[in-house]
Coordinates of C-alpha atoms in Angstrom, one line a residue:
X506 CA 36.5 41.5 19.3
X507 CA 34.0 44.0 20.5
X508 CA 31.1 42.0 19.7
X509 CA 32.2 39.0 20.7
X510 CA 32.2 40.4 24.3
X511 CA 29.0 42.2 23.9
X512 CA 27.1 39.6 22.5
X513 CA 26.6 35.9 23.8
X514 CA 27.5 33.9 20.8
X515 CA 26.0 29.7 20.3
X516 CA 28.2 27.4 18.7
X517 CA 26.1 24.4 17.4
X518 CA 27.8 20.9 16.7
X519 CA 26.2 17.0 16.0
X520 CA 27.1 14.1 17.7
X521 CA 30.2 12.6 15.9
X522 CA 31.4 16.2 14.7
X523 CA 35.0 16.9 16.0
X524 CA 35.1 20.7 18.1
X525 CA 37.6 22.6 17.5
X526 CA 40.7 22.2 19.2
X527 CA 40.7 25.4 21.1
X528 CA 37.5 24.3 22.4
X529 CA 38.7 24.1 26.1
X530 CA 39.8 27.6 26.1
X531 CA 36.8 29.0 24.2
X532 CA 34.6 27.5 26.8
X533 CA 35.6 29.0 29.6
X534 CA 34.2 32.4 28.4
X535 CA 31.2 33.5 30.4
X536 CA 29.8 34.7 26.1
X537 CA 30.0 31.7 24.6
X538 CA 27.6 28.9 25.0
X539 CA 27.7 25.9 23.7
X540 CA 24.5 23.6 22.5
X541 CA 25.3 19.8 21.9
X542 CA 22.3 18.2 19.3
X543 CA 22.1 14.7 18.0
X544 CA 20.3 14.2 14.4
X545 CA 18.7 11.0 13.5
X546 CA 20.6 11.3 10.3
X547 CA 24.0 10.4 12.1
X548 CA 22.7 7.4 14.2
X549 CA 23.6 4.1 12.7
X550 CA 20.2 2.0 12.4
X551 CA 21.3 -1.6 14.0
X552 CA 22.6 -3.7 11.8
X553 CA 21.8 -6.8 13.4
X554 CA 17.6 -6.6 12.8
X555 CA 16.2 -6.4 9.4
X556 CA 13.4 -4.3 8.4
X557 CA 9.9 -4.7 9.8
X558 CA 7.2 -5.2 6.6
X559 CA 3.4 -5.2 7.0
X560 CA 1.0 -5.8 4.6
X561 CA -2.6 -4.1 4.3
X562 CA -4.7 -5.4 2.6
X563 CA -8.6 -4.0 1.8
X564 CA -10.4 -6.3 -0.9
X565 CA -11.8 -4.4 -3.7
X566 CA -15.8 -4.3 -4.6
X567 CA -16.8 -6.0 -1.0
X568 CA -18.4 -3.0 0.8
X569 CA -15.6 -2.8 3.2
X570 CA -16.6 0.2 5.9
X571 CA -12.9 1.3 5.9
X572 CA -11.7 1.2 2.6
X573 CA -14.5 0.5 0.3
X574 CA -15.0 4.3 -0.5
X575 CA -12.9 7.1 -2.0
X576 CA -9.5 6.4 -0.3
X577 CA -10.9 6.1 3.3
X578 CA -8.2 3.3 4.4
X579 CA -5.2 5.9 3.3
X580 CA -5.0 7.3 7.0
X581 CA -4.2 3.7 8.1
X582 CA -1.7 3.3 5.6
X583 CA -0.1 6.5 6.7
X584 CA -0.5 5.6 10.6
X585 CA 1.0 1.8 9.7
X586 CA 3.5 3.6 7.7
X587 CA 4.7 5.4 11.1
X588 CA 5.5 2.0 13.0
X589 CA 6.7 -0.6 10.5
X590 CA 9.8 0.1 8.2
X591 CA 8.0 -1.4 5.0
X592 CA 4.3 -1.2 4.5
X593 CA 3.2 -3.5 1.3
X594 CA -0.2 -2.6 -0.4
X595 CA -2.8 -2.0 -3.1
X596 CA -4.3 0.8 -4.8
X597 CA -7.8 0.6 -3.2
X598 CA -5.9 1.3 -0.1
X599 CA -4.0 4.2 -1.5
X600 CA -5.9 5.5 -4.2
X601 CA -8.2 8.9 -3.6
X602 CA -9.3 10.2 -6.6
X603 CA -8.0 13.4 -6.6
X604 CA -5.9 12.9 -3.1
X605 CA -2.9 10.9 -2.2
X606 CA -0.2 10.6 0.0
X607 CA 3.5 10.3 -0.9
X608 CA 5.3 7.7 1.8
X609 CA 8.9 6.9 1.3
X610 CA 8.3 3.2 3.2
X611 CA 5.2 2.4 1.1
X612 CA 5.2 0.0 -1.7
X613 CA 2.1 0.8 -4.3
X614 CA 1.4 -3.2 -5.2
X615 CA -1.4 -4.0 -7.8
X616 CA -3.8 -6.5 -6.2
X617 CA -2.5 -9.8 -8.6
X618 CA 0.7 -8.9 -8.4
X619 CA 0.1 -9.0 -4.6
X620 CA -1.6 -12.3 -4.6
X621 CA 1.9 -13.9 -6.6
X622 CA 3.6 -12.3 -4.4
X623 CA 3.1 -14.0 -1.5
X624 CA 2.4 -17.6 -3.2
X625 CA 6.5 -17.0 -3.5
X626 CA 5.9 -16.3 -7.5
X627 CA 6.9 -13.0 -8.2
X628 CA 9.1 -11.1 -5.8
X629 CA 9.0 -6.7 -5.9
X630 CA 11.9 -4.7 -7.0
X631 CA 12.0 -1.5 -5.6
X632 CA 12.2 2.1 -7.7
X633 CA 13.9 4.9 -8.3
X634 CA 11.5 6.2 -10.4
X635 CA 9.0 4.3 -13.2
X636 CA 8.6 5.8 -16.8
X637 CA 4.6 6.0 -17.1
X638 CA 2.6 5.6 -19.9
X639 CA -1.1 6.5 -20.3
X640 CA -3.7 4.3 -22.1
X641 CA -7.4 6.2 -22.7
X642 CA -10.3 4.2 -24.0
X643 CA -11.5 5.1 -27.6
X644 CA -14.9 5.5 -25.8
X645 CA -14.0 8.7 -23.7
X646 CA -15.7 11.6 -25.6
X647 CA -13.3 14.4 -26.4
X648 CA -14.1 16.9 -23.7
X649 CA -13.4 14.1 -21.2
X650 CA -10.1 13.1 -22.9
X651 CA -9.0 16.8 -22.7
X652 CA -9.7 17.0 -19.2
X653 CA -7.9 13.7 -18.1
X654 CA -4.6 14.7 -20.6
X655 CA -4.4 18.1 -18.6
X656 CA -4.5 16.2 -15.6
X657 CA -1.5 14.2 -17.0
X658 CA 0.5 17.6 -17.8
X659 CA -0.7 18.7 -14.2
X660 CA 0.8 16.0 -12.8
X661 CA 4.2 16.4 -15.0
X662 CA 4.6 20.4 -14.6
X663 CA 3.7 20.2 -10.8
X664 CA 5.1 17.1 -9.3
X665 CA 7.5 16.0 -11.9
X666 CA 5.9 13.0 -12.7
X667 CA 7.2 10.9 -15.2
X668 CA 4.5 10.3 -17.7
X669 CA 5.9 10.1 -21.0
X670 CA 3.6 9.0 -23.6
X671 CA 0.4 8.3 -24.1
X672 CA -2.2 5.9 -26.8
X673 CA -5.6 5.5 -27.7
X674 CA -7.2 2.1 -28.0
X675 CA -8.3 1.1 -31.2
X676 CA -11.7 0.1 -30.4
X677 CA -13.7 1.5 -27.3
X678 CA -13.2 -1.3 -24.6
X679 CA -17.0 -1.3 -23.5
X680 CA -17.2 -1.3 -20.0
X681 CA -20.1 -3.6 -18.0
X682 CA -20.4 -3.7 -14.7
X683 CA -22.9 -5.2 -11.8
X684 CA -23.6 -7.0 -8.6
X685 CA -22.9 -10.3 -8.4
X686 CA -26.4 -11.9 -7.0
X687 CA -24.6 -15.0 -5.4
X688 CA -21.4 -12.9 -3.6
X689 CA -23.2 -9.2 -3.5
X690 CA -19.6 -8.1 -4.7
X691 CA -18.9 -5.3 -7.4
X692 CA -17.8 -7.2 -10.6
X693 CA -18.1 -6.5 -14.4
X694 CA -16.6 -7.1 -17.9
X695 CA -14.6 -5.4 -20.8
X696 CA -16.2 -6.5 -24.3
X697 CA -13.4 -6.0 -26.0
X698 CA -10.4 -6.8 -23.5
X699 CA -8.1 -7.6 -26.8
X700 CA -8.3 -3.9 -27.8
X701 CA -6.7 -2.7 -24.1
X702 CA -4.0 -5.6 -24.5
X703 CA -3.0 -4.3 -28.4
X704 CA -2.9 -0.8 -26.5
X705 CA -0.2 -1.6 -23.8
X706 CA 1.7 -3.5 -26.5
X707 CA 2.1 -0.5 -28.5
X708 CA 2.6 1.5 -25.7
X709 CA 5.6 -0.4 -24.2
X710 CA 7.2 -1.3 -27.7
X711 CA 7.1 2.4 -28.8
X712 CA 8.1 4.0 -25.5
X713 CA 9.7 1.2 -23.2
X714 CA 7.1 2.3 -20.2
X715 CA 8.0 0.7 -16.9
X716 CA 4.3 0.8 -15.7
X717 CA 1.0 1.9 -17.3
X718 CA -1.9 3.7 -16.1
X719 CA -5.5 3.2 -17.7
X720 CA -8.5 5.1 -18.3
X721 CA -11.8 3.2 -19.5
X722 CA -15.0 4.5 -19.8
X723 CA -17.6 4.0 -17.9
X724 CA -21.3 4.3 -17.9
X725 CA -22.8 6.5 -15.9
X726 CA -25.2 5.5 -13.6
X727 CA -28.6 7.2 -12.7
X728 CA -28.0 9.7 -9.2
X729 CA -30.2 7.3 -7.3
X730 CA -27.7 4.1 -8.0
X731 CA -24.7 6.0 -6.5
X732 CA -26.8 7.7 -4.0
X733 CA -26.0 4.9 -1.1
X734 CA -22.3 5.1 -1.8
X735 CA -22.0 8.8 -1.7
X736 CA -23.5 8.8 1.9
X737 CA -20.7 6.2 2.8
X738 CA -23.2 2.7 2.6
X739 CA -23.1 0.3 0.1
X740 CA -20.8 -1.0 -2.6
X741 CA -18.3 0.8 -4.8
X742 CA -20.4 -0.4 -8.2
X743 CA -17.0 0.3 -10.3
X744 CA -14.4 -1.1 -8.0
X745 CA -15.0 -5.0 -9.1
X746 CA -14.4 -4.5 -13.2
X747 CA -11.7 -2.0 -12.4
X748 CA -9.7 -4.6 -10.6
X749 CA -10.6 -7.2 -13.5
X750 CA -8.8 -4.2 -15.9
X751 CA -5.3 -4.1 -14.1
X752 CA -5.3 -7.8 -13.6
X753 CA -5.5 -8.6 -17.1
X754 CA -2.9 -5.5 -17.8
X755 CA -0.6 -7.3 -14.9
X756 CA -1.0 -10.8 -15.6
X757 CA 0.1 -10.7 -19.6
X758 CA 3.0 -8.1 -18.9
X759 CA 3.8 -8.1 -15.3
X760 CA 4.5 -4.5 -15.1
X761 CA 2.8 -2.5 -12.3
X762 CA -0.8 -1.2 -13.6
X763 CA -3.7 0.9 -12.0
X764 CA -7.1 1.8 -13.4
X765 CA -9.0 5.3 -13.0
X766 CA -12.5 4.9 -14.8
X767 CA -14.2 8.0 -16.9
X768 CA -16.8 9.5 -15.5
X769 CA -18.8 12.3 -16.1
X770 CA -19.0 15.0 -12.7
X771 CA -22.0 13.9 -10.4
X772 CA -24.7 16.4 -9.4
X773 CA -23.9 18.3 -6.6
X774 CA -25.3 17.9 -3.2
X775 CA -25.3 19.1 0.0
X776 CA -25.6 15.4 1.6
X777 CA -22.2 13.8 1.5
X778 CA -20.6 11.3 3.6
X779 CA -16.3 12.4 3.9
X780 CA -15.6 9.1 3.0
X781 CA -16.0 9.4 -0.3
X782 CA -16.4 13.1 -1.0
X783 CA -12.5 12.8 -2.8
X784 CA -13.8 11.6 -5.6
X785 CA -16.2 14.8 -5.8
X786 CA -13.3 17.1 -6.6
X787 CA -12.2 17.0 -10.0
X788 CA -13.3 16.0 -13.5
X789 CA -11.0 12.8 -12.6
X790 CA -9.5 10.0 -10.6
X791 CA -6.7 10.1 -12.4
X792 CA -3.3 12.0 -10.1
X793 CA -3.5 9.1 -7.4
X794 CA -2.4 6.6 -10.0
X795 CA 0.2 8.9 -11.8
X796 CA 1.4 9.5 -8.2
X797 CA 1.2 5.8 -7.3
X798 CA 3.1 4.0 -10.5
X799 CA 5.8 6.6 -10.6
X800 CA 7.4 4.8 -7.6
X801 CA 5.8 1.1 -7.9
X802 CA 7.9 -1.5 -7.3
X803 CA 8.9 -3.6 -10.7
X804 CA 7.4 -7.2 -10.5
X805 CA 10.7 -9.9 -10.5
X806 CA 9.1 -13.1 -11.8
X807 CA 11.6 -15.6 -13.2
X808 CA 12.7 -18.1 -10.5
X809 CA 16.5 -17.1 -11.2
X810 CA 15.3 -13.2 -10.4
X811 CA 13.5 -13.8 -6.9
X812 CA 16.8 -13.9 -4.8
X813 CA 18.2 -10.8 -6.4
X814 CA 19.9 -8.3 -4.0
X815 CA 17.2 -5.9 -2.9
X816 CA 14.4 -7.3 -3.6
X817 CA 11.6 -8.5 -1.5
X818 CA 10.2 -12.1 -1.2
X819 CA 7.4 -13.0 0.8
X820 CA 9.0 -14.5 3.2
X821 CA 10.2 -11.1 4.5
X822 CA 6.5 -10.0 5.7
X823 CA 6.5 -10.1 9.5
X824 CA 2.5 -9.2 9.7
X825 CA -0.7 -8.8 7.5
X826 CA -3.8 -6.6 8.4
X827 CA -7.1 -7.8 7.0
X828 CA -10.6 -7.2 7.7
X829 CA -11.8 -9.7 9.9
X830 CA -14.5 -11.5 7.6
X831 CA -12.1 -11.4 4.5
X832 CA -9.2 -13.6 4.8
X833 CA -10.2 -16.4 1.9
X834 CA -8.3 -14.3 -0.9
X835 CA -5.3 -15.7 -2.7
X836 CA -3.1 -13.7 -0.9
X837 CA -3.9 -14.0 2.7
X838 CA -4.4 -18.0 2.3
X839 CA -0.9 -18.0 0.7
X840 CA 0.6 -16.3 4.1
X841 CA -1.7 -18.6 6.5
X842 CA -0.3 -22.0 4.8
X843 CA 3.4 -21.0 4.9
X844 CA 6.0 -23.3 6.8
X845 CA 6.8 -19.9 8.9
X846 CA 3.8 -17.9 8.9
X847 CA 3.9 -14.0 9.3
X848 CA 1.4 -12.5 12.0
X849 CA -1.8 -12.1 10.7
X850 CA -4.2 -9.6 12.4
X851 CA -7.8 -9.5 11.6
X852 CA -9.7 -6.5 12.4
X853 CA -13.6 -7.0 13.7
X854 CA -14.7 -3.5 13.0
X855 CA -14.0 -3.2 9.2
X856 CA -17.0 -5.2 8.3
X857 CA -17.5 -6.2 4.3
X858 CA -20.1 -8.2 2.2
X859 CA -17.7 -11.5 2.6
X860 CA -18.1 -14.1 5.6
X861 CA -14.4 -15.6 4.7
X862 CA -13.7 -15.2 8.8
X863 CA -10.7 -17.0 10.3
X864 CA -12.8 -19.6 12.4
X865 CA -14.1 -20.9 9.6
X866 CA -11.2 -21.1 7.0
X867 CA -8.8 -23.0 10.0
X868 CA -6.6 -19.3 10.2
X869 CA -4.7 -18.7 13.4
X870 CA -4.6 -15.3 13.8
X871 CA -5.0 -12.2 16.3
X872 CA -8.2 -10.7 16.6
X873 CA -8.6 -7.2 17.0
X874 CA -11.4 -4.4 17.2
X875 CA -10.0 -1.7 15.2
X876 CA -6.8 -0.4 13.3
X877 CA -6.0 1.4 16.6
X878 CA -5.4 -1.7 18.2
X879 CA -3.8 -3.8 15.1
X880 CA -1.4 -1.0 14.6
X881 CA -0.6 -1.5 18.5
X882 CA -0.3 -4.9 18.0
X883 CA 2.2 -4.4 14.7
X884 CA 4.5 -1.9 17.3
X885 CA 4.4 -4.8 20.0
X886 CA 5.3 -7.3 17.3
X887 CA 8.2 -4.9 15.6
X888 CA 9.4 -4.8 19.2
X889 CA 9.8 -8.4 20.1
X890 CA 7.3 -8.4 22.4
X891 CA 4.4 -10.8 22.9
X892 CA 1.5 -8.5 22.2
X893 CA -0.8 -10.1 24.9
X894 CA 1.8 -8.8 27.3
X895 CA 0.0 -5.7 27.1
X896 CA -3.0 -7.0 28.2
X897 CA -4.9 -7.5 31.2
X898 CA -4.3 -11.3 32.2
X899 CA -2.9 -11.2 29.0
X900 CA -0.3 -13.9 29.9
X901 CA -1.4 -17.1 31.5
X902 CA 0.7 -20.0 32.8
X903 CA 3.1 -21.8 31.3
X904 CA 2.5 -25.3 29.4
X905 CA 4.1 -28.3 28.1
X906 CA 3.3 -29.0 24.7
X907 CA 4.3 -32.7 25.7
X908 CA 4.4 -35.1 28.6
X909 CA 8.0 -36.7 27.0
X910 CA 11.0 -35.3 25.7
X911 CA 12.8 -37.1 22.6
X912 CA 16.5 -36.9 22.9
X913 CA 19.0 -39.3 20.5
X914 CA 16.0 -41.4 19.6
X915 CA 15.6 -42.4 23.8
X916 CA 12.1 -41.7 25.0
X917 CA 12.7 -39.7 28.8
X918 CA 10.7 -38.7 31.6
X919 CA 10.4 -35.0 31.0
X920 CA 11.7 -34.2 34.4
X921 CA 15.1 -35.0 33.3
X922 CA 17.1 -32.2 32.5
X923 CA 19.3 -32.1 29.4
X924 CA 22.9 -29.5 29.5

């Protein structure tokens, strides 16, 4: 009793906790206080509005100057990830080399698997967890192959990853990769693509993988080829045949799929631009993948699967981000031309070798100068509010769409007024 009056003493209780029920006499000690908190975790999210889900999309191989480097569009990812309840997207968003970012909200899509998605193909399941296999290209030399399997272990001892088997192509897979003259976009070739599909057939019949990561081989290119990207200008040479690896991977076994090429370690210089100075770390690109596919969402893609319980359809995307001059890929086009169209916000400042701009492709959509403002725009959006509310002038005058009403097959004056 002694140090209860020598000592003030705090009683702590959460909204929706019952007191005590000598809590009106304990309260009128002068030694007792009482501190009423609310958590977050007891607040019951409203039921009557469904999730908000944004896409972001950053095409892959088009120079784009957020998001065409080492992982330089994650920080928009994370800041979108903030605002909406669902952010959809690919791995050249998410993927930094050596760097990623776990979010809870964020599903990792691969980019084909993204374009079926919202032509109202395939639908996305979400995870638990995904069993991960490993496929390395016969090409890698041994030193190389070492390094990228104790990256796997790293991965497995350190972040519990699941990454349970691995395989070695039969034949190396022969890697090719250039400019395209007529597009200026990264693009290339496997020479022996049938050797990578015989590899994830043996991988998923042996060990029942839910998603597969791949490692190919590629050539290295003299310093002065790399030199422009490394000071954050130019293209991403490998990002165009990397894409054209986890397509094929996708599209015969619709199972999620991400690529992280073979490379030997750069020079090092003193010159380098931070947006792509993640892939300068390591002797791999390989732990943003792992990370990525142990959570992908599974690809649904029979018709009778697409309206199972919990998964998502395109039709539940309320907005897409895009840089301004890219919209003509499968996926945006696929939004643009539905019956009800999600909000699609181009943004002006992420510039890329394209010239697929709204105007020219028919797209409505909202133009903005950076992310800052498109995330703005997604928070109005989420909100219910008309985004141009925010705005100077932003709101003009109401208009009729129509001099006449139709009303029970009667043409009226639109003066009349209908109860």
């Amino acid at each position: 009793m002694m140090s209860l009056l020598n000592h003030t003493t705090i009683f702590s209780t959460t909204a929706g906790l019952k007191l005590p029920l000598r809590f009106d006499l304990l309260k009128k000690s002068k030694h007792i206080k009482f501190q009423i908190s609310c958590s977050n975790s007891y607040i019951t999210p409203n039921k009557f509005k469904r999730q908000y889900t944004s896409v972001l999309i950053v095409p892959t191989g088009v120079g784009a100057s957020i998001g065409g480097y080492a992982g330089d569009a994650l920080p928009v990812a994370r800041t979108l990830a903030s605002v909406a309840d669902c952010v959809i997207s690919h791995p050249n968003v998410l993927n930094a080399a050596m760097l990623y970012w776990p979010m809870e909200n964020v599903l990792y899509v691969e980019g084909y698997a993204l374009d079926r998605f919202a032509e109202d193909l395939w639908a996305l399941q979400p995870v638990h967890h995904n069993k991960v296999g490993l496929v390395l290209d016969a090409g890698i030399e041994e030193e190389l192959r070492i390094r990228h399997l104790q990256v796997v272990d790293a991965t497995r001892a350190s972040l519990g990853l699941p990454v349970v088997d691995y395989i070695i192509t039969d034949t190396p897979l022969e890697v090719e990769k250039w400019i395209d003259p007529k597009s200026s976009q990264a693009t290339g070739r496997i020479k022996h693509p049938d050797s990578l599909l015989r590899a994830v057939h043996a991988l998923s019949d042996r060990s029942m993988v839910d998603a597969v990561a791949v490692v190919a081989r590629f050539p290295d290119d003299d310093i002065e080829d790399v030199d422009d990207y490394r000071q954050g200008k130019g293209i991403d040479l490998l990002a165009g045949v990397e894409a054209i690896i986890s397509h094929l991977v996708v599209k015969n076994f619709r199972i999620p799929c991400a690529h992280a090429p073979a490379l030997l370690p750069p020079p090092l210089t003193k010159s380098l631009c931070p947006k792509s100075a993640a892939e300068e770390l390591g002797y791999t690109f390989l732990p943003c993948v792992l990370a990525g596919l142990a959570s992908a969402p599974q690809y649904l893609t029979d018709n009778s699967e697409l309206q199972k319980s919990g998964c998502i359809v395109a039709s539940d995307v309320d907005s897409v981000i895009i840089p301004a001059d890219a919209c003509g890929g499968d996926a945006v086009l696929a939004f643009a031309n539905k019956r009800i169209k999600p909000l699609i916000i181009c943004v002006q400042e992420n510039e890329t070798v394209l010239n697929d701009t709204p105007d020219k492709l028919g797209i409505d959509v909202v133009k903005v100068s950076n992310y800052w403002e498109a995330i703005g725009v997604v928070a109005a959006h989420k909100a219910g509010v008309d985004p141009n509310s925010l705005r100077r002038d932003g709101i003009k005058n109401i208009t009729s769409t129509t001099s006449l009403l139709s009303f029970n097959n009667c043409v009226a004056s639109s003066s009349r007024t209908f109860v």
